Coordinates of C-alpha atoms and ligand atoms in Angstrom, one line a residue:
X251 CA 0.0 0.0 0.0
X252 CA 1.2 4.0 -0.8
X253 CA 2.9 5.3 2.0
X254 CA 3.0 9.0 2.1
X255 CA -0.1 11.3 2.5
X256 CA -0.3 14.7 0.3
X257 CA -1.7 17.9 2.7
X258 CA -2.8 21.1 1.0
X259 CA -3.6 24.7 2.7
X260 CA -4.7 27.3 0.4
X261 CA -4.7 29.8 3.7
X262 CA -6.0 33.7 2.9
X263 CA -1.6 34.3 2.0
X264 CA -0.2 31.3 1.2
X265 CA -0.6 27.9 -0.3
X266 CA 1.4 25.0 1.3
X267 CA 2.2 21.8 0.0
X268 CA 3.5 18.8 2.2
X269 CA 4.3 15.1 1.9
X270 CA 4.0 13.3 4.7
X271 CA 4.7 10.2 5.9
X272 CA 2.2 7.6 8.0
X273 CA 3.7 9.1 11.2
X274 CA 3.4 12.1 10.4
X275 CA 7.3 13.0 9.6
X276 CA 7.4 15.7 6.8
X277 CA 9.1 14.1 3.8
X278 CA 8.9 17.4 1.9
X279 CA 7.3 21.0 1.9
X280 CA 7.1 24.0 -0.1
X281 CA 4.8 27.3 0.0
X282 CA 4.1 30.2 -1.9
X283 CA 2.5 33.4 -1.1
X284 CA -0.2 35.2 -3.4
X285 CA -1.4 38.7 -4.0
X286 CA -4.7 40.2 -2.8
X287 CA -6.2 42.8 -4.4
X288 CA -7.8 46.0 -2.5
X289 CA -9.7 48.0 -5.0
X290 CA -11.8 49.9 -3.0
X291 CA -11.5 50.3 0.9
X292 CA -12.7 47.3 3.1
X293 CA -12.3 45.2 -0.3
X294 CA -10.2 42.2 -0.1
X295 CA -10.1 40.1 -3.6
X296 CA -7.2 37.3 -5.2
X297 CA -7.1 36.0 -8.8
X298 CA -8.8 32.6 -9.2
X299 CA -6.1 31.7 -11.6
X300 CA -3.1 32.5 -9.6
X301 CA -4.6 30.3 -6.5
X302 CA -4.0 27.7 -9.3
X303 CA -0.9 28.3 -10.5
X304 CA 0.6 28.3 -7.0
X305 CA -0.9 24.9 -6.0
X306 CA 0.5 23.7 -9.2
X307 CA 3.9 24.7 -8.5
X308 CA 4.3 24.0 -4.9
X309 CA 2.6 20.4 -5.9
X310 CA 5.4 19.6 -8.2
X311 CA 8.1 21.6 -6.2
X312 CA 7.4 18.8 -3.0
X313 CA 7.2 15.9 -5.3
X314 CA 10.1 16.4 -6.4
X315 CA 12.0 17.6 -3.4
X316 CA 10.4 14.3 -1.3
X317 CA 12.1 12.0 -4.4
X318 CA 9.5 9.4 -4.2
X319 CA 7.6 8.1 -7.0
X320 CA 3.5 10.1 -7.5
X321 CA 2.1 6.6 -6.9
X322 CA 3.6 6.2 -3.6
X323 CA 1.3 9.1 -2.6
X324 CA -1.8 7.4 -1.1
X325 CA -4.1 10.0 -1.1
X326 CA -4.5 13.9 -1.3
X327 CA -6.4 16.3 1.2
X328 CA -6.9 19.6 0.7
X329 CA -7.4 22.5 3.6
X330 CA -8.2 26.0 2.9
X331 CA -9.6 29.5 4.5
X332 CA -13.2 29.4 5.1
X333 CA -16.2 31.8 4.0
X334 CA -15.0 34.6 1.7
X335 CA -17.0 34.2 -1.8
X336 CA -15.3 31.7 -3.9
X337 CA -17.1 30.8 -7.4
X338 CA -17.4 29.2 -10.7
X339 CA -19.3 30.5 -13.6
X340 CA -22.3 28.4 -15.0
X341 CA -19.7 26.8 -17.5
X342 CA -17.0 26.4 -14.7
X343 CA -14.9 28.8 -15.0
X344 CA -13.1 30.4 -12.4
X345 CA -15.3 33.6 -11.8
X346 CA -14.8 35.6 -7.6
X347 CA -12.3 35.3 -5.5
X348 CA -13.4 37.4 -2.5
X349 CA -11.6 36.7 0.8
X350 CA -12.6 36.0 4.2
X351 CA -10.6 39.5 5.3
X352 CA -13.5 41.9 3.2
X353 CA -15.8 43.7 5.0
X354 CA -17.6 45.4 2.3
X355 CA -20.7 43.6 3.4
X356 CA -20.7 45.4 6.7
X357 CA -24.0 47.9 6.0
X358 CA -25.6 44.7 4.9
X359 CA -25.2 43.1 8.0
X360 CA -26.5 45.8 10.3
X361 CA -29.8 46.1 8.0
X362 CA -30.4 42.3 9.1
X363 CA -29.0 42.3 12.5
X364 CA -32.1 45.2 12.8
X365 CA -34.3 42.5 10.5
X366 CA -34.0 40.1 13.5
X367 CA -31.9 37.5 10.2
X368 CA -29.8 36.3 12.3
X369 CA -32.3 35.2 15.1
X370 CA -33.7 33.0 12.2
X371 CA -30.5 31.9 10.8
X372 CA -28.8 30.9 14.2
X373 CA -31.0 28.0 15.6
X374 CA -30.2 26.0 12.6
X375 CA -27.1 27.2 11.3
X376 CA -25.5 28.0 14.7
X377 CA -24.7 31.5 12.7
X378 CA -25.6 34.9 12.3
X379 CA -24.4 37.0 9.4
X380 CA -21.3 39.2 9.2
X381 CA -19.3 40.9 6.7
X382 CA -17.1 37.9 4.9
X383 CA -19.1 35.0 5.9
X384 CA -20.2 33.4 2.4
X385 CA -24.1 33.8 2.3
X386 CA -23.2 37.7 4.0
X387 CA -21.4 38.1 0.4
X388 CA -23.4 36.5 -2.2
X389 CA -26.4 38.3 -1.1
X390 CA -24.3 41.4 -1.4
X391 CA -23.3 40.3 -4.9
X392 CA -26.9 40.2 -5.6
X393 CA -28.2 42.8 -4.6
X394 CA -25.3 45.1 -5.9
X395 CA -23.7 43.6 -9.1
X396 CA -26.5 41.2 -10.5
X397 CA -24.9 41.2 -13.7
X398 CA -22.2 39.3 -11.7
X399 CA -24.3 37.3 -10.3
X400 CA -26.4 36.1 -13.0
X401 CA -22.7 34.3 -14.4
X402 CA -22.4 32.2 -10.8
X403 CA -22.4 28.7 -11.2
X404 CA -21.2 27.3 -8.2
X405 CA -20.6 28.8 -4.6
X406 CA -17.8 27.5 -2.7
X407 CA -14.5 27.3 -0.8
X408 CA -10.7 28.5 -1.1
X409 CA -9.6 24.6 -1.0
X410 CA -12.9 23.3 -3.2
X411 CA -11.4 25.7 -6.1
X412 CA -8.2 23.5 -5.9
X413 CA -10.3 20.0 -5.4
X414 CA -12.3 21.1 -8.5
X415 CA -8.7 21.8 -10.5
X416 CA -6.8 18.6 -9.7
X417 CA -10.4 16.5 -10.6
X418 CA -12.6 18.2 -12.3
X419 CA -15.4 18.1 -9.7
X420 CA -17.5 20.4 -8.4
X421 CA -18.1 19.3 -4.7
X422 CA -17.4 20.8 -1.3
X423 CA -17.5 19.2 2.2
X424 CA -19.6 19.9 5.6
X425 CA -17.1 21.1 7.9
X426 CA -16.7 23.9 5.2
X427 CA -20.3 24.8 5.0
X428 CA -21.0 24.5 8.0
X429 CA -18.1 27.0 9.1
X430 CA -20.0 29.4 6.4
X431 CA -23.0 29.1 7.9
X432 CA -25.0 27.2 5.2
X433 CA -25.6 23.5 6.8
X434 CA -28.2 22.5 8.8
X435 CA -26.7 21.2 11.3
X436 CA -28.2 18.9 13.1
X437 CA -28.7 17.1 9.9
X438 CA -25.5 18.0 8.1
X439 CA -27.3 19.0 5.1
X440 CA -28.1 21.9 3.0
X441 CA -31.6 23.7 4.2
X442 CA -33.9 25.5 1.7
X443 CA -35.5 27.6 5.1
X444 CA -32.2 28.6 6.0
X445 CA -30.7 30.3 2.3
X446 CA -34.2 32.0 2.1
X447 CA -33.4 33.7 5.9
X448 CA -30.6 35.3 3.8
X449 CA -32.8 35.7 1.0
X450 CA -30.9 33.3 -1.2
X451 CA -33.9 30.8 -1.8
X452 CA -32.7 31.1 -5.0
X453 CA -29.4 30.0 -4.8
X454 CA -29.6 26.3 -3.8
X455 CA -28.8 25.4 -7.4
X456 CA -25.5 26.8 -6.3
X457 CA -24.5 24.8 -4.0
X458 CA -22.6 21.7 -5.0
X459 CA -22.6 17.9 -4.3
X460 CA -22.0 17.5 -0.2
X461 CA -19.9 15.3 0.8
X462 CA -17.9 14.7 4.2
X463 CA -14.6 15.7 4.9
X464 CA -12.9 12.1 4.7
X465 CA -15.1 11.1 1.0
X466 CA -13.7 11.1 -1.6
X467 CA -14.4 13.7 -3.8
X468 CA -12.7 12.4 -7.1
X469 CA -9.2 11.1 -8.9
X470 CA -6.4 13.5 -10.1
X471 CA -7.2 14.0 -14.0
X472 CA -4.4 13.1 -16.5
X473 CA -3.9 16.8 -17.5
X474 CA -3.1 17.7 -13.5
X475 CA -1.1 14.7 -13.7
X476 CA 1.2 15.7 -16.0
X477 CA 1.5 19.1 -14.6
X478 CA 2.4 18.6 -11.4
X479 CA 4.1 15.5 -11.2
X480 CA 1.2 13.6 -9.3
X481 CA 0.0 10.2 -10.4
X482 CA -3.4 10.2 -12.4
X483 CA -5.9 8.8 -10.7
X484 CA -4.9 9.4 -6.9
X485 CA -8.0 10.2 -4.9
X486 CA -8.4 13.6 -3.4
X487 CA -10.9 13.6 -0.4
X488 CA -13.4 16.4 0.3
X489 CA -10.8 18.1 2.4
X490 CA -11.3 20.8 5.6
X491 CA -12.3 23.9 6.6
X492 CA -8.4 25.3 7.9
X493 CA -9.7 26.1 11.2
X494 CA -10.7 22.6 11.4
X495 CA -7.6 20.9 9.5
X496 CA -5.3 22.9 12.0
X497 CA -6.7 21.6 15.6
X498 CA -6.7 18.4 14.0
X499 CA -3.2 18.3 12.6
X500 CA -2.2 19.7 16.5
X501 CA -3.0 17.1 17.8
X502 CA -6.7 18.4 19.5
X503 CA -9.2 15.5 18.9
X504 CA -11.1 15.3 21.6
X505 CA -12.9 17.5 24.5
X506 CA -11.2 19.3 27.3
X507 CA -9.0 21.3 25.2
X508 CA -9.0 24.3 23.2
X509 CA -7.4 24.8 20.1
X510 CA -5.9 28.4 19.5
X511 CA -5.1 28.6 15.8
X512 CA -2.8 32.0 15.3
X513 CA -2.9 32.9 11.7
X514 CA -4.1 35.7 9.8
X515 CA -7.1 34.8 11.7
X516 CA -7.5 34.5 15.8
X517 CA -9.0 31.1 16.1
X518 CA -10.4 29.4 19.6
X519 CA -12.5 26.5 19.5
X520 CA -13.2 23.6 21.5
X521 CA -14.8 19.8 20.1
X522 CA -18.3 18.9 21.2
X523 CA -20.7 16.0 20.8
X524 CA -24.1 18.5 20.0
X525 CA -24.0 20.6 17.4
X526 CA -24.1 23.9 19.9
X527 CA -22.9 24.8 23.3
X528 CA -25.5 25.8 25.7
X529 CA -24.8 29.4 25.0
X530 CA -23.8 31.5 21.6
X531 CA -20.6 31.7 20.1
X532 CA -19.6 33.1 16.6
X533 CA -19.6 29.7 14.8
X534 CA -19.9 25.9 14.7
X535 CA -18.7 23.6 12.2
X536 CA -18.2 19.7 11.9
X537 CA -15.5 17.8 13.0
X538 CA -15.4 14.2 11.3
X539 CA -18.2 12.1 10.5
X540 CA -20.5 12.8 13.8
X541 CA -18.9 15.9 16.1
X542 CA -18.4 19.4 15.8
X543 CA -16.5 22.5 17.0
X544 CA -17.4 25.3 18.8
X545 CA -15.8 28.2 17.2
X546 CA -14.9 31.8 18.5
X547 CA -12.8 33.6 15.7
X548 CA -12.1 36.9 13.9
X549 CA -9.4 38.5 11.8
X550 CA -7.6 40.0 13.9
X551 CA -4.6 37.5 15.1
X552 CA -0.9 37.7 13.4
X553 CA -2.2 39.8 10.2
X554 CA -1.1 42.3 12.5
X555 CA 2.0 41.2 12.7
X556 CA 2.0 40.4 9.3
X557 CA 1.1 44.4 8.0
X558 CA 4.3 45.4 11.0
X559 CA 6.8 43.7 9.2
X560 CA 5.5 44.7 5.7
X561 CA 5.5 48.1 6.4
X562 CA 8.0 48.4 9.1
X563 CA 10.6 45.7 8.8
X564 CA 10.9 44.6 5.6
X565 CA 13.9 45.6 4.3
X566 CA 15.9 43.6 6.5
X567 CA 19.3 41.9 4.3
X568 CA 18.7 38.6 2.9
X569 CA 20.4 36.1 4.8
X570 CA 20.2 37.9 7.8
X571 CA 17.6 36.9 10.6
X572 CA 13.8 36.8 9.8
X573 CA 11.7 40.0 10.4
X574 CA 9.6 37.9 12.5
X575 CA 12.5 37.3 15.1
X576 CA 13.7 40.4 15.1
X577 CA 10.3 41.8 15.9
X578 CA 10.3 38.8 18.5
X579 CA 13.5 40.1 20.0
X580 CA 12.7 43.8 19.9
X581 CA 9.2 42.9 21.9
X582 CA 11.7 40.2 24.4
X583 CA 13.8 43.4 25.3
X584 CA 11.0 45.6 26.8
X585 CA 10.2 45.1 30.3
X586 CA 6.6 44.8 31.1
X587 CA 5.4 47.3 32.6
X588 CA 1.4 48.8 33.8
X589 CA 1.9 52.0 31.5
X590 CA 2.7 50.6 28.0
X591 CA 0.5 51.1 25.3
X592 CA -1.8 49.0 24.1
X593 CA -3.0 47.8 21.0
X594 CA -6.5 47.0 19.0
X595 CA -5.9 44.3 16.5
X596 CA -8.6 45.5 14.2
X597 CA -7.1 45.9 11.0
X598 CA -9.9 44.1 9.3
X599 CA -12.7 44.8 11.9
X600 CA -13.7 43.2 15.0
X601 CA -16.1 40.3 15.4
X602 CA -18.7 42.0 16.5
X603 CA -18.1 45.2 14.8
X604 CA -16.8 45.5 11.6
X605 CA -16.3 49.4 11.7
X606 CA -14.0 49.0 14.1
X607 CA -9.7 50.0 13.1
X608 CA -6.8 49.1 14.8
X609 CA -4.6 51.6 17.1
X610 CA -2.3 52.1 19.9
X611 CA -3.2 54.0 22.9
X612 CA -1.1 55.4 25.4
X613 CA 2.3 55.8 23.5
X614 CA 4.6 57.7 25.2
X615 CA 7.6 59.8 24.3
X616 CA 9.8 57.1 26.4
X617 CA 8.3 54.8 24.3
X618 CA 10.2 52.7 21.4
X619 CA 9.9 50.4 18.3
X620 CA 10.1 47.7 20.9
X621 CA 7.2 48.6 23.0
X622 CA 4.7 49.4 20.2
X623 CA 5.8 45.6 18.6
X624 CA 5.1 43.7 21.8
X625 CA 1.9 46.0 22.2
X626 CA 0.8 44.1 19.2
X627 CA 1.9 41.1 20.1
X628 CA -0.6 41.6 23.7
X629 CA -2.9 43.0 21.7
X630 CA -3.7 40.1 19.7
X631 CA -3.6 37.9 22.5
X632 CA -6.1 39.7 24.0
X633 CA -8.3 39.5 21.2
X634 CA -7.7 35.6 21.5
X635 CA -8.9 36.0 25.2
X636 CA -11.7 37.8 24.6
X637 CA -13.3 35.2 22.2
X638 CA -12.1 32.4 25.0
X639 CA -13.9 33.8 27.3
X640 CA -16.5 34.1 25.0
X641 CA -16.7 30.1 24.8
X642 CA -16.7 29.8 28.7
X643 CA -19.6 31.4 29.2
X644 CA -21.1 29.1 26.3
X645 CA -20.2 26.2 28.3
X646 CA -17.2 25.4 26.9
X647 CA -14.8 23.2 29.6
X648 CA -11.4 23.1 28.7
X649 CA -7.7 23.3 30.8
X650 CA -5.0 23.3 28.5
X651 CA -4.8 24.7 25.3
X652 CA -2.8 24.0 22.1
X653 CA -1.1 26.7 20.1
X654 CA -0.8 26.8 15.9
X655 CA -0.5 29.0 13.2
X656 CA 2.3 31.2 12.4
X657 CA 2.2 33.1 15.6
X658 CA 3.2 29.5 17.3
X659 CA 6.1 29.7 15.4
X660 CA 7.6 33.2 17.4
X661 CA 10.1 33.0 20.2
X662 CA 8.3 35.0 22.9
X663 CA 4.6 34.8 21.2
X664 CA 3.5 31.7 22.8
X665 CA 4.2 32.9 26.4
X666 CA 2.5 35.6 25.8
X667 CA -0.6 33.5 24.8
X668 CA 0.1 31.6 27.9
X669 CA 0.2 34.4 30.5
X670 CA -3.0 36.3 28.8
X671 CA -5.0 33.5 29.1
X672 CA -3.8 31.5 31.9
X673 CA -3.4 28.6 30.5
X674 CA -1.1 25.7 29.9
X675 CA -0.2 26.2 26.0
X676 CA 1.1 23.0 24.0
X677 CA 2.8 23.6 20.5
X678 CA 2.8 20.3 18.1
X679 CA 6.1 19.8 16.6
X680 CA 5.0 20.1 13.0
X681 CA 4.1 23.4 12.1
X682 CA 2.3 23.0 9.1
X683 CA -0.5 22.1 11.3
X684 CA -3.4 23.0 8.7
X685 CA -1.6 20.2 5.7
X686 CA -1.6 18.0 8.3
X687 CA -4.8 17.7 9.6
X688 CA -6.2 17.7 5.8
X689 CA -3.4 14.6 5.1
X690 CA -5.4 12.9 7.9
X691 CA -8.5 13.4 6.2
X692 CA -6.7 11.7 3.2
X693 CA -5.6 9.0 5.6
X694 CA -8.6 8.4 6.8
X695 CA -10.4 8.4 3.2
X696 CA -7.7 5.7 2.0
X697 CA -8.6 3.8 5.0
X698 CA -5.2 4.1 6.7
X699 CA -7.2 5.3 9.9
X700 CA -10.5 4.4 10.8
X701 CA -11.1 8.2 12.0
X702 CA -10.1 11.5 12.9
X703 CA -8.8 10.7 16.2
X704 CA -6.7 7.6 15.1
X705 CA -5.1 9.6 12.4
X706 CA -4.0 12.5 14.7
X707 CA -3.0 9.7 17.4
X708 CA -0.8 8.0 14.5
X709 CA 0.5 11.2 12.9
X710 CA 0.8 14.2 15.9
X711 CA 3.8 15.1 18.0
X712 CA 3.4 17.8 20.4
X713 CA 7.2 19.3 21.0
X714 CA 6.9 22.2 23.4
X715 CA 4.6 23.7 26.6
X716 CA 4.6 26.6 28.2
X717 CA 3.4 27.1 31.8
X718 CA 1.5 30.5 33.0
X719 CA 3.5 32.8 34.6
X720 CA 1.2 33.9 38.0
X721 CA 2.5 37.4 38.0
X722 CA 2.2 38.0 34.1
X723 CA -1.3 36.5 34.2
X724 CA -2.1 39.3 36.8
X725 CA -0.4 42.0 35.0
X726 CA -2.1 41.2 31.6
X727 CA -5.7 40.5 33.5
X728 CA -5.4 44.3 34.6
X729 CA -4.3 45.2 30.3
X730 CA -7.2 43.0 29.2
X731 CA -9.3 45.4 31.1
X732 CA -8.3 48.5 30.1
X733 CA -8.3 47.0 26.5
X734 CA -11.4 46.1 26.2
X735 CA -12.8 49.5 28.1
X736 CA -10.7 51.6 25.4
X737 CA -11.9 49.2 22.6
X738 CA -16.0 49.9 24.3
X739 CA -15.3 54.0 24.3
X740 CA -13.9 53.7 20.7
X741 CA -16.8 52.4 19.0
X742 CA -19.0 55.3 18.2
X743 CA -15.6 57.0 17.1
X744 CA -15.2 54.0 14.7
X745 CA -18.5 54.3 13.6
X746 CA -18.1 58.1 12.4
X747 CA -14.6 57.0 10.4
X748 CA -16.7 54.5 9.0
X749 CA -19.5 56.8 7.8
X750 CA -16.8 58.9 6.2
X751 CA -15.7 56.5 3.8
X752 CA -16.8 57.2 0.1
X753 CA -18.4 53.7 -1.2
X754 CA -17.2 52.3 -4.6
X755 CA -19.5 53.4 -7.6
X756 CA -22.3 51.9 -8.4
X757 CA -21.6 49.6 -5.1
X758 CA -23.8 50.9 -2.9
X759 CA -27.5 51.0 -2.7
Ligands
ADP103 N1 8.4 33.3 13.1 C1 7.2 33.9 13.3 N2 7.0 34.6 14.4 C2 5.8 35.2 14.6 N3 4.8 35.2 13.6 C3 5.0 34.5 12.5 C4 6.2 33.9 12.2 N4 6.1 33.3 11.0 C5 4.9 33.6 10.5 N5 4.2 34.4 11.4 C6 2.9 34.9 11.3 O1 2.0 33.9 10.9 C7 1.1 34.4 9.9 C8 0.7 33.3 9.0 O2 0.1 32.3 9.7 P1 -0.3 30.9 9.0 O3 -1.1 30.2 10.0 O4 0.9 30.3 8.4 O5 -1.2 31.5 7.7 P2 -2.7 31.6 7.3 O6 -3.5 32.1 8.5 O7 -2.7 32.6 6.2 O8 -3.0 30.2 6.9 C9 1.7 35.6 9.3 O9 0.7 36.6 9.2 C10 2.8 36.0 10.3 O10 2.4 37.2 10.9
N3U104 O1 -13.7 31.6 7.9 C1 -12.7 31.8 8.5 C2 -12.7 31.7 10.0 O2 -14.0 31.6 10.5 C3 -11.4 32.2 8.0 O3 -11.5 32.3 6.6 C4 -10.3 31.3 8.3 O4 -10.5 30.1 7.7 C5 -9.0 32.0 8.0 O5 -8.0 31.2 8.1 P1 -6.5 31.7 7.9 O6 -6.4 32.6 6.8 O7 -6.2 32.4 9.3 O8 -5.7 30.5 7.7

């Protein structure tokens, strides 16, 4: 039988590519990052074609780096950012790429929060609308560029888009739609009540075939094969919604502990048996064939860190140390102390608010570079916090947590997360936690693993922990507060910039 799994994870930057083996040791790996496009304010948008082109090349770039013949490959599972607005025209063509980072929807959503939508969206979907979650943006596309809309064939994900390439079929998976708010799900299905809450009734010819995440969606065609180096005829399962695909591939498979995913987006979620937690939280997906995930998120994690470096520190010498570290090493010097400033990590909006900007309050002339990069470093953790504590109140039991996502990969970053939240933090040793967790699915469709769990039990290694620090804790408890009372007098300020803003022509009603 083939020994080596292929994971995908077409994340809102990058695309990964990794071969592993069945335990899970990284044969190969290779990445590339892709442009997005920001014609108009609050518009976040990427070429269809370059998604391709990317997968393509970092497909063939880790074949041939993990010198092993394509048919050794067992099985292919793709992972990728959820919501956003990806789509096909009626003859399947790639036709929108709008990412889970836009907010142009905003408006829209506070006319239905005022419509009462989301109180008839929730009970089934275990959702209520905002700016870049996929029905949010399709209405949007209706209402304000029908001739756009008239050409969509098919609604659905970052990683479907590269399913659909390497087989030529037009399918997406539960945990995806679910994440998106479009399942029912309770009965993992699609729910004609439900699209026509976000007055999509319409749309259900949209949707594609449902499948789960471990099915098998279809076989590599001969064209991919020969462009990428793959063997024809390998099957590619349905794949994962990232968020999903990353607690998997660290390691979290079970209740009692939460997985905090720091990527471009802040992601906290815990495993449950219902479908809900007693109490709200911002969304629920599946996890394999008969669980789900209760999940707290936002954009507003290292895309902060991210935009820092790209405008701050990236003309660092090749060959010298990464941006990251030195911004890691900058942020280790300063001395913690109960006047530094703070920071809102609302590039993109907050959850609950998607007027909202990011800003640093309190800077002082004593002040340096060093101070205002481990604000942000704080400040995102205290975003994290505030959707943990979020999921407490939900009923969510967990404590210890596990750390992934590019932020896991920072020297003082994890500690950080540690101290804000008080809890013990566990890093997996592979860090391309996302294209591991969607190899599992693979496994698991090629029968290697009878589930989720045995997968993750065959194939994770957790490496590091970090332990609370008692005084820290207490020190950031007293930030978090302040935070979130700057953050609360802000708002109506936020609201003002927002109403400033000149919409796009012809985009607005
Ligand atoms: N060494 C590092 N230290 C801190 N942050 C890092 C490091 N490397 C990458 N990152 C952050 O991780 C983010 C990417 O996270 P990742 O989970 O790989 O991507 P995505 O969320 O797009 O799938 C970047 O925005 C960057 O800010
Ligand atoms: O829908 C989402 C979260 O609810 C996001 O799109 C998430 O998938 C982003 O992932 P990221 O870009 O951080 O990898």
């Amino acid at each position: 039988m083939p020994n080596f799994l292929l994971g995908l994870d077409a994340g809102n930057t990058v695309i990964k590519a990794v071969i592993f083996d069945r335990d899970g040791n990284e044969i190969a790996a290779a990445s590339k990052e892709a442009h997005s496009h920001t014609p108009f304010p609050c518009y976040v948008e990427r070429e269809l074609d370059e998604l391709w082109t990317n997968a393509r090349q970092v497909i063939r770039a880790c074949i041939e780096q993990a010198r092993i013949q394509p048919g050794e490959i067992a099985a292919i599972g793709c992972a990728g950012h959820g919501n956003g607005l990806y789509a096909l025209d009626r003859e399947g063509n790639p036709l929108l790429g709008i990412q889970s980072l836009d907010t142009r929807a905003a408006g829209l959503v506070e006319e239905w929060t005022s419509e009462g939508v989301g109180e008839r969206t929730f009970p089934i979907a275990g959702q209520r609308p905002w700016p870049s979650q996929t029905p949010t943006l399709l209405a949007w596309v209706k209402r304000h560029r029908k001739e756009l809309f008239d050409r969509i064939g098919t609604v659905f994900f970052s990683k479907d888009f590269v399913v659909n390439r390497l087989t030529g079929r037009r399918v997406s998976e539960v945990s995806d739609m679910s994440g998106a708010g479009l399942l029912n799900l309770a009965a993992r299905r699609y729910d004609k009540g439900l699209m026509e809450a976000y007055g999509l009734g319409d749309c259900m010819g949209l949707l594609p075939t449902l499948i789960e995440s471990a099915d098998i969606a279809g076989t590599v065609t001969e064209e991919v094969a020969r462009e990428t180096g793959l063997a024809a005829g390998t099957p590619v399962v349905g794949g994962l919604f990232d968020v999903v695909a990353s607690a998997l591939g660290s390691g979290v498979s079970r209740t009692g502990s939460v997985s905090i995913i720091a990527g471009t987006w802040s992601i906290n979620q815990v495993i449950i048996d219902t479908p809900q937690l007693t109490g709200p939280v911002f969304m629920s997906s599946t996890f394999d064939r008969d669980r789900y995930m209760a999940i707290e998120s936002s954009a507003t994690s290292a895309v902060n860190l991210e935009w820092l470096v790209r405008e701050f520190f990236s003309d660092i010498p090749a060959g010298r140390r990464s941006p990251f570290d030195l911004c890691g090493e900058l942020a280790a010097a300063i001395e913690p102390a109960s006047d530094d400033p703070l920071y809102h990590p609302f590039l993109y909006g907050a959850q609950q608010n998607g007027n909202a900007r990011a800003g640093f309050y309190g800077v002082a002339g004593w002040h340096t570079k060093g101070h205002l990069v481990r604000s942000v470093l704080e400040g995102v953790a205290f975003g994290h916090r505030q959707h943990v504590e979020k999921m407490r109140e939900a009923g969510a039991v967990f404590t210890e947590a596990v750390l992934s996502g590019g932020g896991s990969r920072s020297m003082l970053w994890p500690q950080i997360f540690a101290d804000v939240l008080g809890l013990p933090m566990s890093i997996a040793r592979s860090r391309e936690t996302g294209a591991l967790g969607a190899a599992i699915a693979a496994g698991t469709g090629a029968a290697i693993f009878t589930d989720f769990a045995h997968g993750a039990a065959s194939m994770v290694r957790m490496e590091r922990n970090y332990l609370p620090d008692l005084l820290m804790r207490d020190h950031y408890a007293r930030r978090y507060d302040l935070y979130r009372d700057i953050a609360e007098a802000l708002a109506p300020i936020w609201r003002r910039l927002s109403s400033t803003l000149q919409p796009a022509a012809g985009a607005d009603a």
